[in-house]
Coordinates of C-alpha atoms and ligand atoms in Angstrom, one line a residue:
X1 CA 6.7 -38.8 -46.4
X2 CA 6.1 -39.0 -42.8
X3 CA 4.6 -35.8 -40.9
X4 CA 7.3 -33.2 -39.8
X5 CA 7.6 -32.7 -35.8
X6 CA 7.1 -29.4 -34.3
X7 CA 9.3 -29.0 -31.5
X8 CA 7.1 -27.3 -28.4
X9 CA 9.2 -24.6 -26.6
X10 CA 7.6 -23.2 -23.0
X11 CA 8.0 -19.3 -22.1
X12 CA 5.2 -19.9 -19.1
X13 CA 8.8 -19.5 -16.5
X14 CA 10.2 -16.6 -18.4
X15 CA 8.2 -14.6 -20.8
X16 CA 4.9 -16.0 -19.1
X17 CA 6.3 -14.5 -15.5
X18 CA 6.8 -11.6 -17.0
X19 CA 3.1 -11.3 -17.1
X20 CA 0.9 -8.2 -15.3
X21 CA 0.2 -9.7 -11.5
X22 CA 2.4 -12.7 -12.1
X23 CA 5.6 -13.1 -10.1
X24 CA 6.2 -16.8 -8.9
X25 CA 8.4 -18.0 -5.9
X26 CA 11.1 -20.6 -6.7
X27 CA 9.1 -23.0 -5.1
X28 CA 6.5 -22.6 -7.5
X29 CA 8.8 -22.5 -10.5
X30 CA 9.4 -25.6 -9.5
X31 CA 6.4 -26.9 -9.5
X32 CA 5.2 -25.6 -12.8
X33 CA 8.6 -26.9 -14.4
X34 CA 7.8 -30.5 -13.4
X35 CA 4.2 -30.4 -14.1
X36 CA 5.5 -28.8 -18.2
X37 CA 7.7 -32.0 -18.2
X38 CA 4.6 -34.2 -17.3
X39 CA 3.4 -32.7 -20.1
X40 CA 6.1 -33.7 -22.3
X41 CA 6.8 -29.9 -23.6
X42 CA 10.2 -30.1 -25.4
X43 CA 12.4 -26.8 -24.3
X44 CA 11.4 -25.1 -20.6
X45 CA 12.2 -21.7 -20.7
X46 CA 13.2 -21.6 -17.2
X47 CA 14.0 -17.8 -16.3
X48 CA 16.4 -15.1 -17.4
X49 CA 19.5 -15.6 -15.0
X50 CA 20.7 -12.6 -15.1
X51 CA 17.7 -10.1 -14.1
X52 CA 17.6 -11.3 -10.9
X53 CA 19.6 -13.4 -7.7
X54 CA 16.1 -15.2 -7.6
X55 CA 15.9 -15.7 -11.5
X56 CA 19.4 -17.2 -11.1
X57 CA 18.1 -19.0 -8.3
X58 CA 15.1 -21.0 -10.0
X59 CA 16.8 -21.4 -13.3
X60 CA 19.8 -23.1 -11.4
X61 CA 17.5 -25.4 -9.7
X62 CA 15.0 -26.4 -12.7
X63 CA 18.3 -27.0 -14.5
X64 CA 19.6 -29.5 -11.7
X65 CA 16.1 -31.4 -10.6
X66 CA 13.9 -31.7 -13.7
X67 CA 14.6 -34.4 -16.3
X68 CA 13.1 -34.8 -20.0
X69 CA 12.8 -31.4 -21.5
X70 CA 16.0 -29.2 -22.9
X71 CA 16.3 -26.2 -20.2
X72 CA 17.0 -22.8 -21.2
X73 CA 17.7 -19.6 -20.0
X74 CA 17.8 -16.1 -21.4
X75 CA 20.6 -13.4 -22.2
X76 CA 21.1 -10.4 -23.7
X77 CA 23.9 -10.6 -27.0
X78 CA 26.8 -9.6 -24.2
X79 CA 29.1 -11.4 -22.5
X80 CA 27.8 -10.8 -18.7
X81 CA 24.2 -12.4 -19.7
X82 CA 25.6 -15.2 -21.7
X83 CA 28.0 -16.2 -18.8
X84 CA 25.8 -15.6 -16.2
X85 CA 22.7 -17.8 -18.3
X86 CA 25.2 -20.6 -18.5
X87 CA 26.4 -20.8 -15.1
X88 CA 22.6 -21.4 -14.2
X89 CA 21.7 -23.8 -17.1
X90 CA 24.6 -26.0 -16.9
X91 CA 23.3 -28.1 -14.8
X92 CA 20.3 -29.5 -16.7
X93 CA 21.1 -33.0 -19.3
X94 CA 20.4 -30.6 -22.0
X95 CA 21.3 -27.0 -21.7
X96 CA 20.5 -24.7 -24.0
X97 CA 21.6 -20.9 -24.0
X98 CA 18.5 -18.2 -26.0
X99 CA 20.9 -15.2 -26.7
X100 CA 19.0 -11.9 -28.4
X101 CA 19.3 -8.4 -30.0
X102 CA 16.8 -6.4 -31.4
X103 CA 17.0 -5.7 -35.4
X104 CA 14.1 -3.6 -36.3
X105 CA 14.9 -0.4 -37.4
X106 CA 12.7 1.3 -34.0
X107 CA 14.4 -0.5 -31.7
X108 CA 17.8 -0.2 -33.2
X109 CA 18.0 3.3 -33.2
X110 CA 15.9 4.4 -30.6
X111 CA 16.9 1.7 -28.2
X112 CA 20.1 0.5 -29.2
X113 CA 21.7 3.5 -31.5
X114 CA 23.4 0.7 -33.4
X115 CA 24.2 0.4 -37.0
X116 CA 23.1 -2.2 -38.9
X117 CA 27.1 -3.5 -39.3
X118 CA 27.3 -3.4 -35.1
X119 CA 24.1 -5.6 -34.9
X120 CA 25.5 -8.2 -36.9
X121 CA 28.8 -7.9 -34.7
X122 CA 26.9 -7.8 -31.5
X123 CA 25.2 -11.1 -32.8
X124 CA 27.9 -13.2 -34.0
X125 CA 29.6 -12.7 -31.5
X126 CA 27.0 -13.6 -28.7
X127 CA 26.1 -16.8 -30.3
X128 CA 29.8 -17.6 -30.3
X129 CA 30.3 -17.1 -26.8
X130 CA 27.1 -19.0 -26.1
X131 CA 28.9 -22.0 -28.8
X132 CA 32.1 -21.8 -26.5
X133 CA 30.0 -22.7 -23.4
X134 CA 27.0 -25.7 -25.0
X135 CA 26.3 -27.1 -28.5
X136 CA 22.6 -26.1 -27.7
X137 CA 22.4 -22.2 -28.7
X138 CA 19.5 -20.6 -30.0
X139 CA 19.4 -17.1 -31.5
X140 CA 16.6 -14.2 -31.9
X141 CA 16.6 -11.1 -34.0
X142 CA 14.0 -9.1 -31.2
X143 CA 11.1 -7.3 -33.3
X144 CA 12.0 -9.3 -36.0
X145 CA 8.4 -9.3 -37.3
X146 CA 9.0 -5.5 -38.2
X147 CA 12.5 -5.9 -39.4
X148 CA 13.5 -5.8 -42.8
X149 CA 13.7 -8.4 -44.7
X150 CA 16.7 -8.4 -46.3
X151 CA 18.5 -7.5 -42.7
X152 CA 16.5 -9.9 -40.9
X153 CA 18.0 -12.8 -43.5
X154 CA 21.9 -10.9 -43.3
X155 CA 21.6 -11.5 -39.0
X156 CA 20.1 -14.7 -39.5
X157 CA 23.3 -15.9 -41.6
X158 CA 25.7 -14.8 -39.0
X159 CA 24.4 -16.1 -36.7
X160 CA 24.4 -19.8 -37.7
X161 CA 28.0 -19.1 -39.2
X162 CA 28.6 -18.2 -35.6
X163 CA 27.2 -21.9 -34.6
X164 CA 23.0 -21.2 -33.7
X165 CA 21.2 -24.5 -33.7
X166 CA 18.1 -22.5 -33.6
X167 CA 17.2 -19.3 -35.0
X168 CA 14.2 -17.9 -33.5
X169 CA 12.1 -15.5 -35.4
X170 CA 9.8 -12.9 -32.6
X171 CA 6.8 -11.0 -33.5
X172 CA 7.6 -9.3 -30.3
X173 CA 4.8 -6.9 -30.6
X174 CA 2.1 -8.5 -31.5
X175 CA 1.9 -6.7 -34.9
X176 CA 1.9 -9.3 -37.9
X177 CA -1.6 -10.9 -39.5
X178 CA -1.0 -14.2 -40.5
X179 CA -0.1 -14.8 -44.1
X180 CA 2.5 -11.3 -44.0
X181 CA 3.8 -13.9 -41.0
X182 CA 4.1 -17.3 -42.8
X183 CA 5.7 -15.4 -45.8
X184 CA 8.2 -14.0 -43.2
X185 CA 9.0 -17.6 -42.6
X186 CA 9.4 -19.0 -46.3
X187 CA 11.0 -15.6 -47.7
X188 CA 13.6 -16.8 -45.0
X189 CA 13.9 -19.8 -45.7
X190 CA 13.7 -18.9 -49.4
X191 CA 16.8 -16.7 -49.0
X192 CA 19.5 -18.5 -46.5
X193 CA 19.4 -21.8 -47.5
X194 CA 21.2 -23.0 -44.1
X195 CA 18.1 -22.2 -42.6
X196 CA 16.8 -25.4 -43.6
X197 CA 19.5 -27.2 -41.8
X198 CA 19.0 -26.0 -38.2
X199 CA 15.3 -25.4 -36.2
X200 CA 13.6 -22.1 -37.4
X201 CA 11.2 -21.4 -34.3
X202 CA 8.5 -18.9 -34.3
X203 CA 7.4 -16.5 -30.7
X204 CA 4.5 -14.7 -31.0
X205 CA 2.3 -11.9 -29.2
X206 CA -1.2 -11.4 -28.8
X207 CA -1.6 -7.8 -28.9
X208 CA -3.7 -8.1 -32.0
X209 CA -5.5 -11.7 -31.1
X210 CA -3.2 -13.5 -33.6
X211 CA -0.7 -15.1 -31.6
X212 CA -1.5 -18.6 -32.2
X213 CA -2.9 -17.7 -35.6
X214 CA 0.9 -16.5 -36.7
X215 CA 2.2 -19.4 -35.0
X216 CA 0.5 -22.0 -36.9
X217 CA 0.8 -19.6 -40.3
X218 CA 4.7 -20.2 -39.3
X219 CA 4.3 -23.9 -39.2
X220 CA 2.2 -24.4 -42.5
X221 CA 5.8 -22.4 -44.3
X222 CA 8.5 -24.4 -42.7
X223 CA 8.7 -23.6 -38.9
X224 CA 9.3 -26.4 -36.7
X225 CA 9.6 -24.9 -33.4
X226 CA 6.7 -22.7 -31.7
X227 CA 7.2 -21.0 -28.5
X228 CA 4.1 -19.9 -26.1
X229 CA 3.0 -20.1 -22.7
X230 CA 0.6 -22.2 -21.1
X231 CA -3.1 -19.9 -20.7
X232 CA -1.4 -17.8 -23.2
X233 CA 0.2 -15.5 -20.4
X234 CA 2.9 -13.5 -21.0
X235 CA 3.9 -10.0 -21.4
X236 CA 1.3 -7.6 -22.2
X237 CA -1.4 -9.3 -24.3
X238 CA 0.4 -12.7 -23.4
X239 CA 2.2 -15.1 -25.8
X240 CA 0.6 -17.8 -28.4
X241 CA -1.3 -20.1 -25.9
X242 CA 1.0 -23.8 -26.1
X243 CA -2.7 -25.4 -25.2
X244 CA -4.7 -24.4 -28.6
X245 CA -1.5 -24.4 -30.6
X246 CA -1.0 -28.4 -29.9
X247 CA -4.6 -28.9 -30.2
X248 CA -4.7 -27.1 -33.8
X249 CA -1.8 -29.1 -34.8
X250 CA -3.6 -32.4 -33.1
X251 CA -7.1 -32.0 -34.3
X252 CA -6.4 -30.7 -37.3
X253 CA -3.4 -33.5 -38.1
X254 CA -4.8 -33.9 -41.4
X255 CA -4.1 -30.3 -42.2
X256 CA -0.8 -29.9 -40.8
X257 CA 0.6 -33.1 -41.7
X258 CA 2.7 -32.5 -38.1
X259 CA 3.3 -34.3 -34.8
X260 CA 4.1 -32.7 -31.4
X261 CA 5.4 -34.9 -28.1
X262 CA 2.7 -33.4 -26.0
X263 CA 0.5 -35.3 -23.7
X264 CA -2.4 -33.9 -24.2
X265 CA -4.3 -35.2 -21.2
X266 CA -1.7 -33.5 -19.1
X267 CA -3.5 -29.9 -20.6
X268 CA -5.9 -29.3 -18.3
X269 CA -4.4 -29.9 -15.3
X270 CA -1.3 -28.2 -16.1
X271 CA -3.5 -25.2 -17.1
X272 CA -5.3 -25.4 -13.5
X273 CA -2.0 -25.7 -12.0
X274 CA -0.7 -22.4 -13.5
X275 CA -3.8 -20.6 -12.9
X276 CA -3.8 -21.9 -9.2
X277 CA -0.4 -20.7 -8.6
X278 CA -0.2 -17.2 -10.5
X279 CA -3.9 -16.2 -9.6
X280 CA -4.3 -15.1 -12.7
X281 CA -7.6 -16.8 -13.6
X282 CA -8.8 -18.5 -17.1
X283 CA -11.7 -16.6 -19.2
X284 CA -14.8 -19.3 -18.7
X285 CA -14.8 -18.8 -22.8
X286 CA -11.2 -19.6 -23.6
X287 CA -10.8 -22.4 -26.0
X288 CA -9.3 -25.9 -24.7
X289 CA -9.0 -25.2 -20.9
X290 CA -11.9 -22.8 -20.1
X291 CA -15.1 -23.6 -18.0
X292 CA -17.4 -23.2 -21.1
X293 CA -14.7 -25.1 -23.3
X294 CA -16.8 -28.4 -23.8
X295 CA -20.0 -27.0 -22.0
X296 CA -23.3 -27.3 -24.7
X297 CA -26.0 -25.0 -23.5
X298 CA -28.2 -24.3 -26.5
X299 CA -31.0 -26.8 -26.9
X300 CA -30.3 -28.0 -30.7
X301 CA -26.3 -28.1 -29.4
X302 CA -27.1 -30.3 -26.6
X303 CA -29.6 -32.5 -29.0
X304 CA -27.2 -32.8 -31.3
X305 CA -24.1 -34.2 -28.8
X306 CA -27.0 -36.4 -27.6
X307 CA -27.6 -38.1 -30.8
X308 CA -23.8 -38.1 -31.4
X309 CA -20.8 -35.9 -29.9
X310 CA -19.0 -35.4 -33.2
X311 CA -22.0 -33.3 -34.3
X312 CA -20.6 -30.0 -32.6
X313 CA -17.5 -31.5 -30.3
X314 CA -14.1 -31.4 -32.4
X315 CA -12.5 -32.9 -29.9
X316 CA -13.3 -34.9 -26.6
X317 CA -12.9 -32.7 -22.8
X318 CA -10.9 -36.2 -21.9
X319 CA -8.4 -35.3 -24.6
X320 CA -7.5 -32.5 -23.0
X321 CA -7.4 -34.5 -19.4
X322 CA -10.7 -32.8 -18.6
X323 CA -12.7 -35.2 -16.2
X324 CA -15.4 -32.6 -14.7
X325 CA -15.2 -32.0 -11.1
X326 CA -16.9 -34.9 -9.5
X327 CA -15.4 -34.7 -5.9
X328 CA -17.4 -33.0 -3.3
X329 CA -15.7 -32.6 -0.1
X330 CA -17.2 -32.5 3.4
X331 CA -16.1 -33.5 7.1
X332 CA -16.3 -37.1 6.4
X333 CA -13.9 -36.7 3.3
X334 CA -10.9 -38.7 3.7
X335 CA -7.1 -37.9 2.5
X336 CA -8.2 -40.1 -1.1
X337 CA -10.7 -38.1 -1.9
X338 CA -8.7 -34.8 -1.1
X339 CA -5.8 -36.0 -2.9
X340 CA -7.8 -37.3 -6.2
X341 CA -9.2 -33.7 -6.0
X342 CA -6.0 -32.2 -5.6
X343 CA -4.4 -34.2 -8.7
X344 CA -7.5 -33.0 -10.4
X345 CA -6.2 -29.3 -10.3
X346 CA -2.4 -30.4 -10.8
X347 CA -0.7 -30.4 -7.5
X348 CA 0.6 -33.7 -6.2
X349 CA 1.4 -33.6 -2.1
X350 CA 3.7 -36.0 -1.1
X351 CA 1.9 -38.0 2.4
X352 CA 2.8 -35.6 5.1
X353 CA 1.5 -32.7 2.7
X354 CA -1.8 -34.6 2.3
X355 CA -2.2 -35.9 6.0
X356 CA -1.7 -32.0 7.1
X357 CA -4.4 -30.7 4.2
X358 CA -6.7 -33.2 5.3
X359 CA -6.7 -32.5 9.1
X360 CA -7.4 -28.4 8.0
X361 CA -10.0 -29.7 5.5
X362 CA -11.6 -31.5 8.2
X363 CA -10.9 -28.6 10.9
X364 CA -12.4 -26.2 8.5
X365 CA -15.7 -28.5 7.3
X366 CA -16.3 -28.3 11.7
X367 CA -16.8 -25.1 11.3
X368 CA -18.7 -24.3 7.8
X369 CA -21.5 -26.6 6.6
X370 CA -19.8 -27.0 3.4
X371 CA -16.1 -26.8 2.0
X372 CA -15.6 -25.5 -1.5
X373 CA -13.5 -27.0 -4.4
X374 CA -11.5 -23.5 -3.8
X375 CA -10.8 -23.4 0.2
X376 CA -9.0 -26.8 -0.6
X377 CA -6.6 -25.5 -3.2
X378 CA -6.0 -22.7 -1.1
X379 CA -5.1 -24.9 2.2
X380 CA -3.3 -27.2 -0.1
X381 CA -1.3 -24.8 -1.8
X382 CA -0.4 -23.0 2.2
X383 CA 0.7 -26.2 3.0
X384 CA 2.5 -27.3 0.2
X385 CA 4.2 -23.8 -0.3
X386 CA 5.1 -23.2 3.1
X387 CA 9.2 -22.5 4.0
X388 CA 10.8 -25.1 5.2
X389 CA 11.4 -25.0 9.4
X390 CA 14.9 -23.9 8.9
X391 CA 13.9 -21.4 6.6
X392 CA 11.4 -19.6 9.0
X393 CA 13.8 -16.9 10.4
X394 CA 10.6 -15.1 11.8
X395 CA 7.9 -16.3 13.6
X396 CA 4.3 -15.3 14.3
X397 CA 4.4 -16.1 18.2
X398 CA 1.1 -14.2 19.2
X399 CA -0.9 -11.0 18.4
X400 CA -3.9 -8.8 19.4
X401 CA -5.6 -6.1 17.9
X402 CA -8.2 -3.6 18.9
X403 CA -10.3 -1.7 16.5
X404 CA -13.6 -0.2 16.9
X405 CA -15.8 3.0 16.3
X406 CA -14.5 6.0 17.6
X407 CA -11.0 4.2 18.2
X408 CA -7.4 4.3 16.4
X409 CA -6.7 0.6 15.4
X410 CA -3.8 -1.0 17.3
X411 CA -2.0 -4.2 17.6
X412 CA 0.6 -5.5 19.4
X413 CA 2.3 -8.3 18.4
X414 CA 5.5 -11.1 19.3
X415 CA 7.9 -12.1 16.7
X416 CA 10.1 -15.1 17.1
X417 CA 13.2 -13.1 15.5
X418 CA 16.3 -15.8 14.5
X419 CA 15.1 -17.6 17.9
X420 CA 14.9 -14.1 20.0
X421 CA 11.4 -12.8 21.2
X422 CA 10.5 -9.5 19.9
X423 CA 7.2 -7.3 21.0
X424 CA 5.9 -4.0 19.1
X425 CA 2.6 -2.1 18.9
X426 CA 1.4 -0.3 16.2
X427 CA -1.1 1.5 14.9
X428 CA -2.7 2.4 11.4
X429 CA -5.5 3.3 9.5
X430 CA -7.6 -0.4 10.3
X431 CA -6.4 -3.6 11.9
X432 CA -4.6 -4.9 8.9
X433 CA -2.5 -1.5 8.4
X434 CA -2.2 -1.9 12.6
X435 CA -0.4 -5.4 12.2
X436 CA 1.5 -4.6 9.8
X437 CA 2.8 -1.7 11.2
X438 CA 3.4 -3.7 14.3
X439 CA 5.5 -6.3 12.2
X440 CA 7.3 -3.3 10.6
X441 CA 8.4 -1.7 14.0
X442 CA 10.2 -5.2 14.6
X443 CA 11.7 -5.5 11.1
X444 CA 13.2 -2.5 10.4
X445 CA 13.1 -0.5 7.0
X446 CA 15.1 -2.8 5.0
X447 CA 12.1 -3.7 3.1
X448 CA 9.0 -2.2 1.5
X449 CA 5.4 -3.5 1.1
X450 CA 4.9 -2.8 -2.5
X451 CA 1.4 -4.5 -2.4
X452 CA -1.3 -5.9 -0.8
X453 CA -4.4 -8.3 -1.8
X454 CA -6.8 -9.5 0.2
X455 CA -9.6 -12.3 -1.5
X456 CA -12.6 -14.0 0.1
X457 CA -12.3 -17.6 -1.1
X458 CA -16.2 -18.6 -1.3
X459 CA -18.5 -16.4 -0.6
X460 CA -20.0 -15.8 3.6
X461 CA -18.6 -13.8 6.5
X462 CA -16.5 -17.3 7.5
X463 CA -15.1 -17.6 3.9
X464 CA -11.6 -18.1 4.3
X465 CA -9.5 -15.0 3.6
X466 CA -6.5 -15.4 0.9
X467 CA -3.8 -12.9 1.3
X468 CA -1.1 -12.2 -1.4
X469 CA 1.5 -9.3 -0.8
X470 CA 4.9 -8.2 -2.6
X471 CA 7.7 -6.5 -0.7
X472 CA 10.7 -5.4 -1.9
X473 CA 14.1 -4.9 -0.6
X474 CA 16.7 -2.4 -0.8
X475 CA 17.8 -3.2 -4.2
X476 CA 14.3 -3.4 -6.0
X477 CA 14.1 -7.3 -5.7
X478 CA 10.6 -8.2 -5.0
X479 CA 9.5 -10.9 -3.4
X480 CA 5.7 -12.5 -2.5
X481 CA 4.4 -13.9 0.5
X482 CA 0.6 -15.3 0.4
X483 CA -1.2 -16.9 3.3
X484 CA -5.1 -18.6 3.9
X485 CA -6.6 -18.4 7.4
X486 CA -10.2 -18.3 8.7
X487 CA -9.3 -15.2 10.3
X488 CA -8.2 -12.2 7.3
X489 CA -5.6 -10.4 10.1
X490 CA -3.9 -13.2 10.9
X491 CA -3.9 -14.6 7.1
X492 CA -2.6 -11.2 6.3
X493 CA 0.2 -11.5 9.7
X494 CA 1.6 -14.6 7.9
X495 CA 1.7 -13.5 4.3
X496 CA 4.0 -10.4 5.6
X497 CA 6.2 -12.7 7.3
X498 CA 6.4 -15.8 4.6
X499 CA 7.9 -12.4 2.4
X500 CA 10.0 -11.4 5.3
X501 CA 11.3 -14.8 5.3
X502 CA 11.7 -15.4 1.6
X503 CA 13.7 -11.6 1.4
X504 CA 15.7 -12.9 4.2
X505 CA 17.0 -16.6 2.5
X506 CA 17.7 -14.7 -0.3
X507 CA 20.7 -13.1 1.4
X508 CA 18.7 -10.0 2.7
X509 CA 20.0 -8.9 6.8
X510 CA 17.7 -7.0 9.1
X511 CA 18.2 -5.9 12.4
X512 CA 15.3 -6.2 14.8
X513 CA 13.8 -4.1 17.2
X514 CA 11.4 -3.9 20.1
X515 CA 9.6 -0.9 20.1
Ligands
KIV1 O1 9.1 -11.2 -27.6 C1 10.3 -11.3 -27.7 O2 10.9 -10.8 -28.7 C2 11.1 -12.1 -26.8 C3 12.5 -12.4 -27.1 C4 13.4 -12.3 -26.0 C5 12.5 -13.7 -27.9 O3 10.5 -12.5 -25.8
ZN2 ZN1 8.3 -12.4 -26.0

């Protein structure tokens, strides 16, 4: 018999985003969506169209532009979610609709305050709605993993009478060890024999550690699909990591007797890529993609690899697409070695992109002796991230700002306003609080700065500054703007305004000022 094929669904878009300190634009959705399809993941995940006009937004576009995997969206069991999911997902080659209701006794009554009868009702007929719109539905009984049994089983049935292709079994907490998990999975498929004819998929939290653990206890008692995120993000404790559970099932082959579609060389760099673009950065320790993953510092470990590499390495840093960082860049750097660095950390610039990096690379590398690995990513990812010209509805034209002992900080500045010149002052409690102030007294109220970050790339007082901010509109809809300049006030000028302009193409009006 040949080995079974485990079917590699990716949360990183949805259940990943939902992550503390991640919030991605669409532009970056994008560009992790392509980068999982490099990888050869099976199912993308791609947002939950109906929580937000940008959710809509990037699952509608992922659905339209990237080719390979099945695309998916989220909804709730009701009808407004399911229609709303499909009108985004209907796009892609292979739609698939994820419909969920919780079934665990908690959550039913102290969430839902539905009987057991009304959960099954609610359940059938979500998935039948989902059926009337694709063939592609999948199904999942929320906090499953402390559900009964028996119940859990009774909503599974309905719900492939109602037509689910997939039935999804969540230990949405975080709460199962790993045998009580993979006898979840046979005592289901044990008891609804139809289970064996449609994808039983497993989703997992870490709150306890054992997300990929359960995962793979799932797969040994008859799951064939997995759900994760790349670097294990996700909400709370994050979600199995897809990078160790495809090397578990790889390196260990002849153990789980199962294949998987991913290219694994693809790992690293898709790891990078995510890390690069949410900021949230990868423990040195974590297995597969961390910095200390295939790094031998005791003296009998580094003997030992010496003499022969399988005597403590599993597996090789190239299988997971790891090729050390060998480029150094400097003033004389030209746009081949930038882009072979660049590819290195998973972004690819198209030729404009790279010709405009290498001309700030080599600006920058003027001024400092040396340019880091890091100042790089961050001038790439300005460049490659930055609005389109038509989508610039603000402009930073000029500004000064005066600050000093003894002194209130103020700065005036000029705003290009929908191709009107605006001028305000402001002041605040330093120069950054002045400027933005200043920007404010332009804009208007319609929006909120909900946060602010500031980050020194590499280290010295001409280390260029890395701004991240969140505003928020009138409605609660957040949105991020992130800048990189040598100097931190302007940096922090231009990551107010990319917001500004990201709030304003997403339908938002203001009505400018000079004050
Ligand atoms: O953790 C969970 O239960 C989920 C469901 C929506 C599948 O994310
Ligand atoms: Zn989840």
């Amino acid at each position: 018999m040949g080995n079974k094929k485990i079917i590699i669904f990716d949360t990183t878009l949805r259940d990943g985003e939902q992550s503390p300190g991640a919030s991605l634009t669409i532009q970056e959705k994008l560009i992790i969506a392509r980068q999982l399809a490099n990888l050869g993941v099976d199912v993308i995940e791609a947002g939950f169209p109906i929580a937000s006009k940008g959710d809509f937004e990037a699952v509608k576009q992922i659905a339209m532009s990237v080719k390979g995997p099945s695309i998916c969206g989220l909804a709730r069991a009701c009808d407004l979610d399911i229609d709303r999911c499909w009108e985004a997902v209907k796009y892609s080659d292979k739609p698939r609709i994820h419909t969920f209701i919780a079934t665990s006794k908690v959550h039913r009554e102290e969430k839902l305050h539905k009987k057991k009868e009304e959960i099954i009702d609610l359940a059938t007929k979500a998935v039948k709605r989902a059926k009337s719109y694709c063939d592609d539905v999948e199904f999942s009984p929320e906090d499953a993993a402390r559900t009964n049994l028996d119940f859990m089983c009774d909503v599974v049935k309905a719900a492939i009478r109602a037509g689910a292709t997939t039935i999804n079994i969540p230990d949405t907490v975080g709460y199962s060890e790993p045998d009580e998990f993979g006898n979840r999975i046979k005592y289901l498929l044990d008891k609804v024999p139809e289970a064996k004819n449609i994808v039983i998929s497993v989703h997992c939290h870490n709150d306890l550690g054992n997300a990929v653990a359960n995962s793979l206890a799932a797969v040994q008692n008859g799951a064939t699909q997995v759900e994760g995120c790349i670097n294990g993000i996700g909400e709370r404790a994050g979600n199995a990591s897809i990078e160790e559970v495809v090397m578990n099932l790889i390196t260990r082959k002849d153990y789980f007797k199962a294949d998987v579609n991913i290219k694994t060389q693809e790992l690293y760099k898709t790891s990078k890529l995510l890390s690069n673009l949410t900021g949230l950065d990868i423990q040195r320790n974590k297995a597969i993609v961390g910095a200390n993953a295939f790094a031998h510092e005791a003296g009998i470990h580094q003997h030992g690899v010496l003499a022969s590499k399988n005597t403590y390495e599993i597996m090789t840093p190239e299988d997971v697409g790891w090729k050390g960082e060998n480029i150094v860049i400097g003033k004389h750097s030209g746009k081949h070695a930038i882009a072979a660095l660049l590819e290195e950390e998973g972004f690819k610039p198209d030729k404009d992109q790279i010709n405009q990096i290498t001309a700030k690379v080599k600006e920058l590398a003027d001024k400092q002796k040396s340019v880091e690995r890091d100042d790089v990513i961050a001038i790439a990812r300005d460049i490659m991230l930055e609005l389109s010209e038509g989508d610039q509805f603000v402009k930073l034209e000029e500004f000064t700002v005066t600050t000093g002992i003894g002194m209130m900080p103020t700065a005036s500045v000029k705003l290009i306003v929908n191709e009107e010149m605006k001028i305000a002052a402001g002041i605040g409690d330093g120069p950054i609080d002045a400027i933005s102030n200043a920007i404010w007294n332009i804009i208007g109220s319609s929006f909120k700065l909900e946060d602010y970050h500031l980050k020194a790339i590499t280290g010295g007082t001409n280390a260029l500054a890395d701004v991240s901010i969140k505003l928020s509109d009138m409605n609660g809809n957040l949105f991020s703007g992130r800048a990189v300049d040598e100097d931190v006030i302007k940096a922090s000028a231009r990551g107010i305004i990319k917001g500004i302009n990201r709030a304003i193409c997403f339908g938002n009006k203001i009505h400018p000022q000079n004050k």
